[in-house]
Every structure is written in C-alpha cells, then in structure tokens.
Amino acid sequence: MKLPTGFQLIGQVGLSDYTRWLTHYSTKQQDTPAKPITCRSFARVGLMGNPSDGFNGKTIAMSICNFWAEVTLVESQTLVLVPHPLNDPTEFGSLQDLFCISRKEGYLGGLRLLQATCKKFYQFCSKQGIALTKQNFTLKYDTNIPRQVGLAGSSAIVSATLKCLMKFYNITDDDLPKSIRANFILNVETEELFITAGLQDRVVQVRIVSSTFSYNSNTSSRNQAVPSLLLQVYEGLVYMDFSKKLMEEQGYGSYVSMDMSGLPPFWLAYLSDPSDSGRIHSNIRQRWLGGEPLIVEAMKTFAELTDQARTALQDKDWHRLAQLMDQNFELRRSVYTDKCLGPGNLKMVQLARQFGSAVKLPGSGGAVVGLCLDEARLVEMRQAFQEAGCVFCVITPYDPRRRTLSHSATSSHRSVISCEEY
C-alpha cells in the first residue's frame, strides 16, 4: 500500500502513527490560503481515420488551442463541486428561458463529469492500494469547447480534472501510468456516464513521455526512426494505432507524435444549434461486433487511409492529404448513410466543396474540418459559412513542444499547473 507522503519507510510505522497523520491533515491550521491548482486540456479534431478508433483502426488527431477546458482545484474543509453558471444552470429567468437552454444544451452539463472522474479516481486508488490523504477540495470548471459537435469537450473536462486530482494527491506516473490514462478517461465516460466515445479523443488530450520511436524532421530520411523520450507526447499531432493485437497484449495502442512544423491552414466550422453528436454512431458497433463484412472492411480501409495520410503529412504533400480527407468522408458516408449523418453535416460538407475545399467530420458529428489551399477562396468560404448560420474559424494547432501557450502570466494570482506538465 502506498501511504501518504509523511511515511518514507514502509513497515516502520504503526496504525497509531497513520491515524495521527490523518488527524494532522484534518485539523491543521493553514498559515497561508490554499493555492489553487489549475489544469487545461484542449479540444481535438480528427484529421484522418475516425471513427475507426473504436473499431481497432488507426487515426490521426490534433489538439487545437482555439478551444479548451480548464479545471481549478483548491483545498477546502468539505468536498464541493461547483456548478458552472451557464452549463449547469439551476435558476432561469423564465419558463421560456428554461425551454430554450434545455433544448440547446440538454439536461446534463459538466458537473456530472467532475463527479464521475472523482468517483473513478477514488475507485482506482482503492483498487491499487493507494491511500489518499484525508484532504477535501473544491472543484470548478470552465470551458469554451462547443457542446455536442464532436470536438471532445467532455473528455477535455475529464482530462483536466484528472490532472488536478493527481497533482493534489501527489499521484505519480508510477501510480497511474500515462500509458493507461487515456483508457481511464474513456472509462469515466463510457462506464460511468454511458457516453458514446472513442479512444482518440482521450489519447490526444493526455501528455506522455514514452520509449516509442517517432519521426524526427531533422533526419535525412522520412522513414528513419529516432528515439524521442523527451518529445513523445499525446497532445499535439498524434498518429494512433488501435489494432486488436496491441490492445489485447498491452491494453493500449501505439501512439506516435508527429512533426507539426509548416502545417497547412486547416479550418473548422460547426452548427450553432447541433443535435447530440453521440447519436451519429448508430448501430455500427453492433454490426462490427457481429463481423459484418461491409463494416469490417470499411474499418480496415480507414486504417489504410490513415497510413497514407501519415506519409502525406511527413512529405508535406497537402494536395494528397486533401484527397485523403475527402475519401475519409465518402467512406464514412457510405457506411453510416446520409440519414444517420443528418442534413446539417451534409449541408456543411456540400458548402465546403463549393469552394474546392477538402472536408470531413472531425468527430461524431455537428462540425466539419477542412483543408483549403486557396487563401482567397478560404476567405469567401468563411463568409458563406457564417451567412449559413455556422460558426467558422481557422484552426490554430497546439504544439506542446513549443510551450507557447503557458497561461501562467495571465494567472499570476493562482498556482497554475500548465498542461505541458502532463
């Protein structure tokens, strides 16, 4: 059993020592106000291969700094989960306000994500024999990730919450290995909250240092692999292989960080009034588990497209990448059908193609991600999307290795734990 920090030599203390230490934590008078711990996780877009991440496929995803979720934890006498004033409203101006907010936001906000993460965290520590110090905390969150448009908004909140809990309780990488952290985050959503989700969202929002070999842009050959113990991350641009063999043998896939220098101008658009993105998964999983040839072969093809896209990214062959993005969408369309994709998604795809842009779904629905290599047409397309009632933005990729997004300067009154630490 791992005991609280006060015990350095296991076996040389008794129950009375342990009890006194817990009492000390419960009753100690704080000389200075508790310093908040704040962690961020960024939204992600699936550039290639999705939705095969849930079907032993391969994907490439990228974290973006346009949207993020932030969780703040501060020690307190009792454990408090603070509702978000917009996402978890309990007061309304009128019955009409209640109707409008419930119709757009649904009935379940982010508070359930905080609670489910805390529950799963305690359960994990108990099973692993990790004794948590008897400290309470107040937990609150904020997010600007659009809801229900497939940008991994839920997992971003869970990921940021987990980072805070680990820092607060001094849980190390040995206690909760980074290689299984993505699975932990996924299980919070699927097992606790029954949210339809895939692994790529959680992988690309968890930072990791590993012994995996990855491509180094400074090498003379694209195929030359070099050790990147300090640069291998889950945030950023990540190639992911979820093959059955890997998942069964080690419990997680192969995740490789990719070079992000000189990326083309990806763009993102999403519906201002989306439906629940999770519904787009339809009955594909049941058909895949049943071994239906059409679905099984489609997931293999998604994986093949991902490998080709990886090569295109390494070669900086943006025209080829654009072709592959279009192929990804058409394959998904053939499998899920227009009825399942819905008129909103199809309308955005059609609009993008009018301007010669490659386009696909970055997640489970409600948004599209594209690649337009004509800058003039990109400006025209932005206006067309906005006139159609959609939100449009040019993507700003988040590269964790460049460390350009530390927000500690704007939060000098808080103890900010930058996402680069995880």
mmCIF file of N, CA and C in Angstrom, residues 155-257:
data_model
loop_
_atom_site.group_PDB
_atom_site.id
_atom_site.type_symbol
_atom_site.label_atom_id
_atom_site.label_comp_id
_atom_site.label_asym_id
_atom_site.label_seq_id
_atom_site.Cartn_x
_atom_site.Cartn_y
_atom_site.Cartn_z
ATOM 1 N N SER A 155 -14.412 14.865 -22.783
ATOM 2 C CA SER A 155 -13.159 14.247 -22.344
ATOM 3 C C SER A 155 -12.131 15.297 -21.941
ATOM 4 N N ALA A 156 -12.236 16.505 -22.501
ATOM 5 C CA ALA A 156 -11.317 17.569 -22.098
ATOM 6 C C ALA A 156 -11.542 17.947 -20.638
ATOM 7 N N ILE A 157 -12.795 17.987 -20.216
ATOM 8 C CA ILE A 157 -13.108 18.297 -18.813
ATOM 9 C C ILE A 157 -12.622 17.168 -17.915
ATOM 10 N N VAL A 158 -12.858 15.930 -18.319
ATOM 11 C CA VAL A 158 -12.408 14.781 -17.537
ATOM 12 C C VAL A 158 -10.884 14.768 -17.436
ATOM 13 N N SER A 159 -10.218 15.013 -18.550
ATOM 14 C CA SER A 159 -8.759 15.009 -18.577
ATOM 15 C C SER A 159 -8.179 16.079 -17.658
ATOM 16 N N ALA A 160 -8.725 17.289 -17.721
ATOM 17 C CA ALA A 160 -8.227 18.376 -16.873
ATOM 18 C C ALA A 160 -8.499 18.088 -15.393
ATOM 19 N N THR A 161 -9.653 17.480 -15.096
ATOM 20 C CA THR A 161 -9.978 17.126 -13.719
ATOM 21 C C THR A 161 -9.002 16.099 -13.168
ATOM 22 N N LEU A 162 -8.693 15.096 -13.983
ATOM 23 C CA LEU A 162 -7.755 14.060 -13.557
ATOM 24 C C LEU A 162 -6.370 14.647 -13.277
ATOM 25 N N LYS A 163 -5.929 15.571 -14.101
ATOM 26 C CA LYS A 163 -4.641 16.223 -13.878
ATOM 27 C C LYS A 163 -4.620 16.927 -12.521
ATOM 28 N N CYS A 164 -5.713 17.625 -12.206
ATOM 29 C CA CYS A 164 -5.794 18.332 -10.921
ATOM 30 C C CYS A 164 -5.755 17.363 -9.749
ATOM 31 N N LEU A 165 -6.521 16.277 -9.834
ATOM 32 C CA LEU A 165 -6.577 15.304 -8.740
ATOM 33 C C LEU A 165 -5.215 14.651 -8.518
ATOM 34 N N MET A 166 -4.538 14.318 -9.587
ATOM 35 C CA MET A 166 -3.228 13.693 -9.458
ATOM 36 C C MET A 166 -2.229 14.647 -8.810
ATOM 37 N N LYS A 167 -2.270 15.899 -9.186
ATOM 38 C CA LYS A 167 -1.362 16.869 -8.598
ATOM 39 C C LYS A 167 -1.693 17.105 -7.126
ATOM 40 N N PHE A 168 -2.964 17.204 -6.800
ATOM 41 C CA PHE A 168 -3.399 17.487 -5.428
ATOM 42 C C PHE A 168 -3.009 16.361 -4.478
ATOM 43 N N TYR A 169 -3.193 15.120 -4.922
ATOM 44 C CA TYR A 169 -2.897 13.964 -4.067
ATOM 45 C C TYR A 169 -1.498 13.390 -4.301
ATOM 46 N N ASN A 170 -0.708 14.083 -5.094
ATOM 47 C CA ASN A 170 0.661 13.650 -5.362
ATOM 48 C C ASN A 170 0.701 12.235 -5.937
ATOM 49 N N ILE A 171 -0.165 11.980 -6.891
ATOM 50 C CA ILE A 171 -0.193 10.698 -7.580
ATOM 51 C C ILE A 171 0.779 10.771 -8.755
ATOM 52 N N THR A 172 1.693 9.850 -8.815
ATOM 53 C CA THR A 172 2.764 9.903 -9.806
ATOM 54 C C THR A 172 2.437 9.045 -11.030
ATOM 55 N N ASP A 173 3.344 9.124 -12.016
ATOM 56 C CA ASP A 173 3.191 8.299 -13.207
ATOM 57 C C ASP A 173 3.319 6.812 -12.888
ATOM 58 N N ASP A 174 4.034 6.485 -11.827
ATOM 59 C CA ASP A 174 4.133 5.087 -11.422
ATOM 60 C C ASP A 174 2.807 4.589 -10.850
ATOM 61 N N ASP A 175 2.081 5.490 -10.173
ATOM 62 C CA ASP A 175 0.793 5.114 -9.584
ATOM 63 C C ASP A 175 -0.294 4.954 -10.654
ATOM 64 N N LEU A 176 -0.359 5.921 -11.556
ATOM 65 C CA LEU A 176 -1.326 5.890 -12.650
ATOM 66 C C LEU A 176 -0.545 6.100 -13.944
ATOM 67 N N PRO A 177 -0.034 5.018 -14.522
ATOM 68 C CA PRO A 177 0.824 5.136 -15.708
ATOM 69 C C PRO A 177 0.150 5.895 -16.838
ATOM 70 N N LYS A 178 0.929 6.740 -17.491
ATOM 71 C CA LYS A 178 0.380 7.540 -18.575
ATOM 72 C C LYS A 178 -0.101 6.683 -19.729
ATOM 73 N N SER A 179 0.477 5.491 -19.859
ATOM 74 C CA SER A 179 0.076 4.611 -20.954
ATOM 75 C C SER A 179 -1.371 4.146 -20.827
ATOM 76 N N ILE A 180 -1.926 4.153 -19.606
ATOM 77 C CA ILE A 180 -3.316 3.716 -19.432
ATOM 78 C C ILE A 180 -4.233 4.870 -19.046
ATOM 79 N N ARG A 181 -3.689 6.072 -18.998
ATOM 80 C CA ARG A 181 -4.511 7.209 -18.578
ATOM 81 C C ARG A 181 -5.642 7.501 -19.561
ATOM 82 N N ALA A 182 -5.366 7.334 -20.854
ATOM 83 C CA ALA A 182 -6.411 7.550 -21.852
ATOM 84 C C ALA A 182 -7.557 6.567 -21.656
ATOM 85 N N ASN A 183 -7.218 5.311 -21.317
ATOM 86 C CA ASN A 183 -8.262 4.320 -21.047
ATOM 87 C C ASN A 183 -9.080 4.719 -19.829
ATOM 88 N N PHE A 184 -8.410 5.262 -18.807
ATOM 89 C CA PHE A 184 -9.104 5.717 -17.599
ATOM 90 C C PHE A 184 -10.132 6.780 -17.957
ATOM 91 N N ILE A 185 -9.719 7.769 -18.746
ATOM 92 C CA ILE A 185 -10.612 8.865 -19.121
ATOM 93 C C ILE A 185 -11.782 8.335 -19.937
ATOM 94 N N LEU A 186 -11.494 7.418 -20.852
ATOM 95 C CA LEU A 186 -12.561 6.828 -21.657
ATOM 96 C C LEU A 186 -13.564 6.100 -20.788
ATOM 97 N N ASN A 187 -13.076 5.346 -19.793
ATOM 98 C CA ASN A 187 -13.969 4.583 -18.922
ATOM 99 C C ASN A 187 -14.848 5.478 -18.059
ATOM 100 N N VAL A 188 -14.354 6.658 -17.706
ATOM 101 C CA VAL A 188 -15.193 7.602 -16.969
ATOM 102 C C VAL A 188 -16.453 7.903 -17.765
ATOM 103 N N GLU A 189 -16.281 8.097 -19.065
ATOM 104 C CA GLU A 189 -17.418 8.457 -19.905
ATOM 105 C C GLU A 189 -18.285 7.255 -20.267
ATOM 106 N N THR A 190 -17.648 6.159 -20.675
ATOM 107 C CA THR A 190 -18.431 5.028 -21.162
ATOM 108 C C THR A 190 -19.044 4.201 -20.042
ATOM 109 N N GLU A 191 -18.281 3.955 -18.967
ATOM 110 C CA GLU A 191 -18.762 3.092 -17.891
ATOM 111 C C GLU A 191 -19.607 3.844 -16.863
ATOM 112 N N GLU A 192 -19.225 5.078 -16.558
ATOM 113 C CA GLU A 192 -19.933 5.832 -15.535
ATOM 114 C C GLU A 192 -21.111 6.624 -16.090
ATOM 115 N N LEU A 193 -20.938 7.184 -17.288
ATOM 116 C CA LEU A 193 -21.945 8.104 -17.820
ATOM 117 C C LEU A 193 -22.586 7.610 -19.109
ATOM 118 N N PHE A 194 -22.124 6.474 -19.616
ATOM 119 C CA PHE A 194 -22.698 5.858 -20.825
ATOM 120 C C PHE A 194 -22.668 6.813 -22.017
ATOM 121 N N ILE A 195 -21.569 7.551 -22.137
ATOM 122 C CA ILE A 195 -21.378 8.445 -23.271
ATOM 123 C C ILE A 195 -20.681 7.670 -24.384
ATOM 124 N N THR A 196 -21.240 7.714 -25.589
ATOM 125 C CA THR A 196 -20.599 7.063 -26.723
ATOM 126 C C THR A 196 -19.322 7.804 -27.051
ATOM 127 N N ALA A 197 -18.202 7.089 -27.044
ATOM 128 C CA ALA A 197 -16.913 7.768 -27.207
ATOM 129 C C ALA A 197 -15.882 6.814 -27.767
ATOM 130 N N GLY A 198 -14.836 7.395 -28.352
ATOM 131 C CA GLY A 198 -13.720 6.623 -28.883
ATOM 132 C C GLY A 198 -12.430 7.009 -28.184
ATOM 133 N N LEU A 199 -11.395 6.200 -28.399
ATOM 134 C CA LEU A 199 -10.145 6.410 -27.675
ATOM 135 C C LEU A 199 -9.335 7.607 -28.169
ATOM 136 N N GLN A 200 -9.486 8.003 -29.438
ATOM 137 C CA GLN A 200 -8.598 9.038 -29.961
ATOM 138 C C GLN A 200 -8.755 10.360 -29.212
ATOM 139 N N ASP A 201 -9.983 10.662 -28.742
ATOM 140 C CA ASP A 201 -10.202 11.904 -28.005
ATOM 141 C C ASP A 201 -9.333 11.944 -26.762
ATOM 142 N N ARG A 202 -9.300 10.842 -26.044
ATOM 143 C CA ARG A 202 -8.611 10.801 -24.749
ATOM 144 C C ARG A 202 -7.102 10.721 -24.931
ATOM 145 N N VAL A 203 -6.680 10.042 -25.981
ATOM 146 C CA VAL A 203 -5.238 9.907 -26.226
ATOM 147 C C VAL A 203 -4.622 11.269 -26.512
ATOM 148 N N VAL A 204 -5.251 12.041 -27.383
ATOM 149 C CA VAL A 204 -4.650 13.288 -27.833
ATOM 150 C C VAL A 204 -4.752 14.390 -26.776
ATOM 151 N N GLN A 205 -5.442 14.121 -25.660
ATOM 152 C CA GLN A 205 -5.551 15.108 -24.584
ATOM 153 C C GLN A 205 -4.712 14.726 -23.366
ATOM 154 N N VAL A 206 -3.890 13.691 -23.493
ATOM 155 C CA VAL A 206 -3.052 13.262 -22.382
ATOM 156 C C VAL A 206 -1.604 13.314 -22.804
ATOM 157 N N ARG A 207 -0.801 14.028 -22.081
ATOM 158 C CA ARG A 207 0.608 14.107 -22.437
ATOM 159 C C ARG A 207 1.352 12.925 -21.840
ATOM 160 N N ILE A 208 2.360 12.448 -22.586
ATOM 161 C CA ILE A 208 3.103 11.277 -22.137
ATOM 162 C C ILE A 208 4.544 11.339 -22.628
ATOM 163 N N VAL A 209 5.451 10.797 -21.841
ATOM 164 C CA VAL A 209 6.813 10.545 -22.287
ATOM 165 C C VAL A 209 6.965 9.039 -22.367
ATOM 166 N N SER A 210 7.384 8.536 -23.503
ATOM 167 C CA SER A 210 7.470 7.079 -23.671
ATOM 168 C C SER A 210 8.691 6.721 -24.492
ATOM 169 N N SER A 211 8.899 5.427 -24.637
ATOM 170 C CA SER A 211 10.051 4.951 -25.392
ATOM 171 C C SER A 211 9.708 4.674 -26.842
ATOM 172 N N THR A 212 8.499 5.064 -27.277
ATOM 173 C CA THR A 212 8.105 4.842 -28.653
ATOM 174 C C THR A 212 9.016 5.620 -29.596
ATOM 175 N N PHE A 213 9.317 5.065 -30.746
ATOM 176 C CA PHE A 213 10.135 5.774 -31.719
ATOM 177 C C PHE A 213 9.223 6.579 -32.624
ATOM 178 N N SER A 214 9.650 7.775 -32.998
ATOM 179 C CA SER A 214 8.832 8.609 -33.857
ATOM 180 C C SER A 214 9.691 9.329 -34.872
ATOM 181 N N TYR A 215 9.013 9.907 -35.847
ATOM 182 C CA TYR A 215 9.690 10.604 -36.917
ATOM 183 C C TYR A 215 10.295 11.908 -36.421
ATOM 184 N N ASN A 216 11.524 12.188 -36.838
ATOM 185 C CA ASN A 216 12.201 13.431 -36.496
ATOM 186 C C ASN A 216 12.453 14.197 -37.776
ATOM 187 N N SER A 217 11.931 15.422 -37.868
ATOM 188 C CA SER A 217 12.034 16.193 -39.101
ATOM 189 C C SER A 217 13.468 16.556 -39.437
ATOM 190 N N ASN A 218 14.403 16.426 -38.483
ATOM 191 C CA ASN A 218 15.788 16.777 -38.739
ATOM 192 C C ASN A 218 16.587 15.648 -39.388
ATOM 193 N N THR A 219 15.983 14.462 -39.457
ATOM 194 C CA THR A 219 16.704 13.348 -40.062
ATOM 195 C C THR A 219 16.614 13.441 -41.573
ATOM 196 N N SER A 220 17.528 12.795 -42.248
ATOM 197 C CA SER A 220 17.591 12.889 -43.704
ATOM 198 C C SER A 220 16.545 12.041 -44.383
ATOM 199 N N SER A 221 16.041 11.035 -43.706
ATOM 200 C CA SER A 221 15.063 10.141 -44.318
ATOM 201 C C SER A 221 13.775 10.144 -43.527
ATOM 202 N N ARG A 222 12.661 10.185 -44.262
ATOM 203 C CA ARG A 222 11.375 10.174 -43.588
ATOM 204 C C ARG A 222 11.175 8.901 -42.788
ATOM 205 N N ASN A 223 11.715 7.801 -43.261
ATOM 206 C CA ASN A 223 11.487 6.512 -42.626
ATOM 207 C C ASN A 223 12.480 6.211 -41.521
ATOM 208 N N GLN A 224 13.426 7.131 -41.280
ATOM 209 C CA GLN A 224 14.406 6.884 -40.223
ATOM 210 C C GLN A 224 13.791 7.191 -38.876
ATOM 211 N N ALA A 225 13.724 6.187 -38.008
ATOM 212 C CA ALA A 225 13.126 6.367 -36.688
ATOM 213 C C ALA A 225 14.203 6.713 -35.683
ATOM 214 N N VAL A 226 13.899 7.643 -34.795
ATOM 215 C CA VAL A 226 14.856 8.039 -33.772
ATOM 216 C C VAL A 226 14.174 8.058 -32.426
ATOM 217 N N PRO A 227 14.894 7.776 -31.329
ATOM 218 C CA PRO A 227 14.284 7.811 -30.013
ATOM 219 C C PRO A 227 13.868 9.229 -29.670
ATOM 220 N N SER A 228 12.690 9.374 -29.082
ATOM 221 C CA SER A 228 12.226 10.710 -28.714
ATOM 222 C C SER A 228 11.649 10.681 -27.309
ATOM 223 N N LEU A 229 12.448 10.271 -26.354
ATOM 224 C CA LEU A 229 11.979 10.095 -24.985
ATOM 225 C C LEU A 229 11.436 11.386 -24.402
ATOM 226 N N LEU A 230 11.981 12.528 -24.822
ATOM 227 C CA LEU A 230 11.550 13.790 -24.246
ATOM 228 C C LEU A 230 10.480 14.470 -25.081
ATOM 229 N N LEU A 231 10.312 14.051 -26.343
ATOM 230 C CA LEU A 231 9.379 14.742 -27.217
ATOM 231 C C LEU A 231 8.107 13.953 -27.478
ATOM 232 N N GLN A 232 8.111 12.681 -27.124
ATOM 233 C CA GLN A 232 6.946 11.862 -27.404
ATOM 234 C C GLN A 232 5.772 12.295 -26.525
ATOM 235 N N VAL A 233 4.719 12.766 -27.149
ATOM 236 C CA VAL A 233 3.587 13.303 -26.407
ATOM 237 C C VAL A 233 2.290 12.763 -26.963
ATOM 238 N N TYR A 234 1.238 12.875 -26.174
ATOM 239 C CA TYR A 234 -0.087 12.541 -26.664
ATOM 240 C C TYR A 234 -0.793 13.794 -27.171
ATOM 241 N N GLU A 235 -0.465 14.964 -26.643
ATOM 242 C CA GLU A 235 -1.028 16.188 -27.179
ATOM 243 C C GLU A 235 -0.287 16.564 -28.455
ATOM 244 N N GLY A 236 -0.898 17.429 -29.250
ATOM 245 C CA GLY A 236 -0.270 17.843 -30.493
ATOM 246 C C GLY A 236 -0.894 17.108 -31.666
ATOM 247 N N LEU A 237 -0.065 16.686 -32.599
ATOM 248 C CA LEU A 237 -0.496 15.903 -33.759
ATOM 249 C C LEU A 237 -0.052 14.465 -33.527
ATOM 250 N N VAL A 238 -1.006 13.556 -33.439
ATOM 251 C CA VAL A 238 -0.700 12.201 -32.986
ATOM 252 C C VAL A 238 -1.261 11.150 -33.944
ATOM 253 N N TYR A 239 -0.401 10.229 -34.319
ATOM 254 C CA TYR A 239 -0.805 9.051 -35.083
ATOM 255 C C TYR A 239 -1.096 7.933 -34.090
ATOM 256 N N MET A 240 -2.254 7.283 -34.247
ATOM 257 C CA MET A 240 -2.685 6.275 -33.277
ATOM 258 C C MET A 240 -3.077 4.973 -33.968
ATOM 259 N N ASP A 241 -2.563 3.892 -33.454
ATOM 260 C CA ASP A 241 -2.871 2.560 -33.969
ATOM 261 C C ASP A 241 -3.553 1.770 -32.853
ATOM 262 N N PHE A 242 -4.822 1.413 -33.079
ATOM 263 C CA PHE A 242 -5.598 0.705 -32.059
ATOM 264 C C PHE A 242 -5.836 -0.753 -32.469
ATOM 265 N N SER A 243 -4.864 -1.373 -33.109
ATOM 266 C CA SER A 243 -5.043 -2.733 -33.592
ATOM 267 C C SER A 243 -5.399 -3.682 -32.451
ATOM 268 N N LYS A 244 -6.134 -4.698 -32.791
ATOM 269 C CA LYS A 244 -6.601 -5.666 -31.791
ATOM 270 C C LYS A 244 -5.434 -6.310 -31.061
ATOM 271 N N LYS A 245 -4.379 -6.634 -31.798
ATOM 272 C CA LYS A 245 -3.217 -7.283 -31.199
ATOM 273 C C LYS A 245 -2.591 -6.393 -30.122
ATOM 274 N N LEU A 246 -2.407 -5.111 -30.439
ATOM 275 C CA LEU A 246 -1.815 -4.185 -29.480
ATOM 276 C C LEU A 246 -2.710 -4.002 -28.263
ATOM 277 N N MET A 247 -4.002 -3.806 -28.507
ATOM 278 C CA MET A 247 -4.929 -3.544 -27.415
ATOM 279 C C MET A 247 -5.038 -4.736 -26.475
ATOM 280 N N GLU A 248 -4.976 -5.940 -27.022
ATOM 281 C CA GLU A 248 -5.089 -7.137 -26.187
ATOM 282 C C GLU A 248 -3.791 -7.420 -25.444
ATOM 283 N N GLU A 249 -2.655 -7.184 -26.088
ATOM 284 C CA GLU A 249 -1.378 -7.525 -25.467
ATOM 285 C C GLU A 249 -0.937 -6.525 -24.408
ATOM 286 N N GLN A 250 -1.139 -5.224 -24.660
ATOM 287 C CA GLN A 250 -0.641 -4.233 -23.717
ATOM 288 C C GLN A 250 -1.721 -3.330 -23.125
ATOM 289 N N GLY A 251 -2.954 -3.474 -23.602
ATOM 290 C CA GLY A 251 -4.049 -2.703 -23.024
ATOM 291 C C GLY A 251 -4.204 -1.312 -23.612
ATOM 292 N N TYR A 252 -3.354 -0.927 -24.520
ATOM 293 C CA TYR A 252 -3.433 0.374 -25.190
ATOM 294 C C TYR A 252 -2.739 0.260 -26.538
ATOM 295 N N GLY A 253 -2.939 1.266 -27.376
ATOM 296 C CA GLY A 253 -2.401 1.205 -28.718
ATOM 297 C C GLY A 253 -1.004 1.770 -28.825
ATOM 298 N N SER A 254 -0.586 2.019 -30.060
ATOM 299 C CA SER A 254 0.699 2.653 -30.341
ATOM 300 C C SER A 254 0.423 4.098 -30.719
ATOM 301 N N TYR A 255 0.995 5.030 -29.961
ATOM 302 C CA TYR A 255 0.715 6.445 -30.157
ATOM 303 C C TYR A 255 2.017 7.177 -30.469
ATOM 304 N N VAL A 256 2.079 7.809 -31.632
ATOM 305 C CA VAL A 256 3.316 8.427 -32.105
ATOM 306 C C VAL A 256 3.088 9.900 -32.397
ATOM 307 N N SER A 257 3.894 10.754 -31.767
ATOM 308 C CA SER A 257 3.835 12.184 -32.025
ATOM 309 C C SER A 257 4.425 12.485 -33.400
#
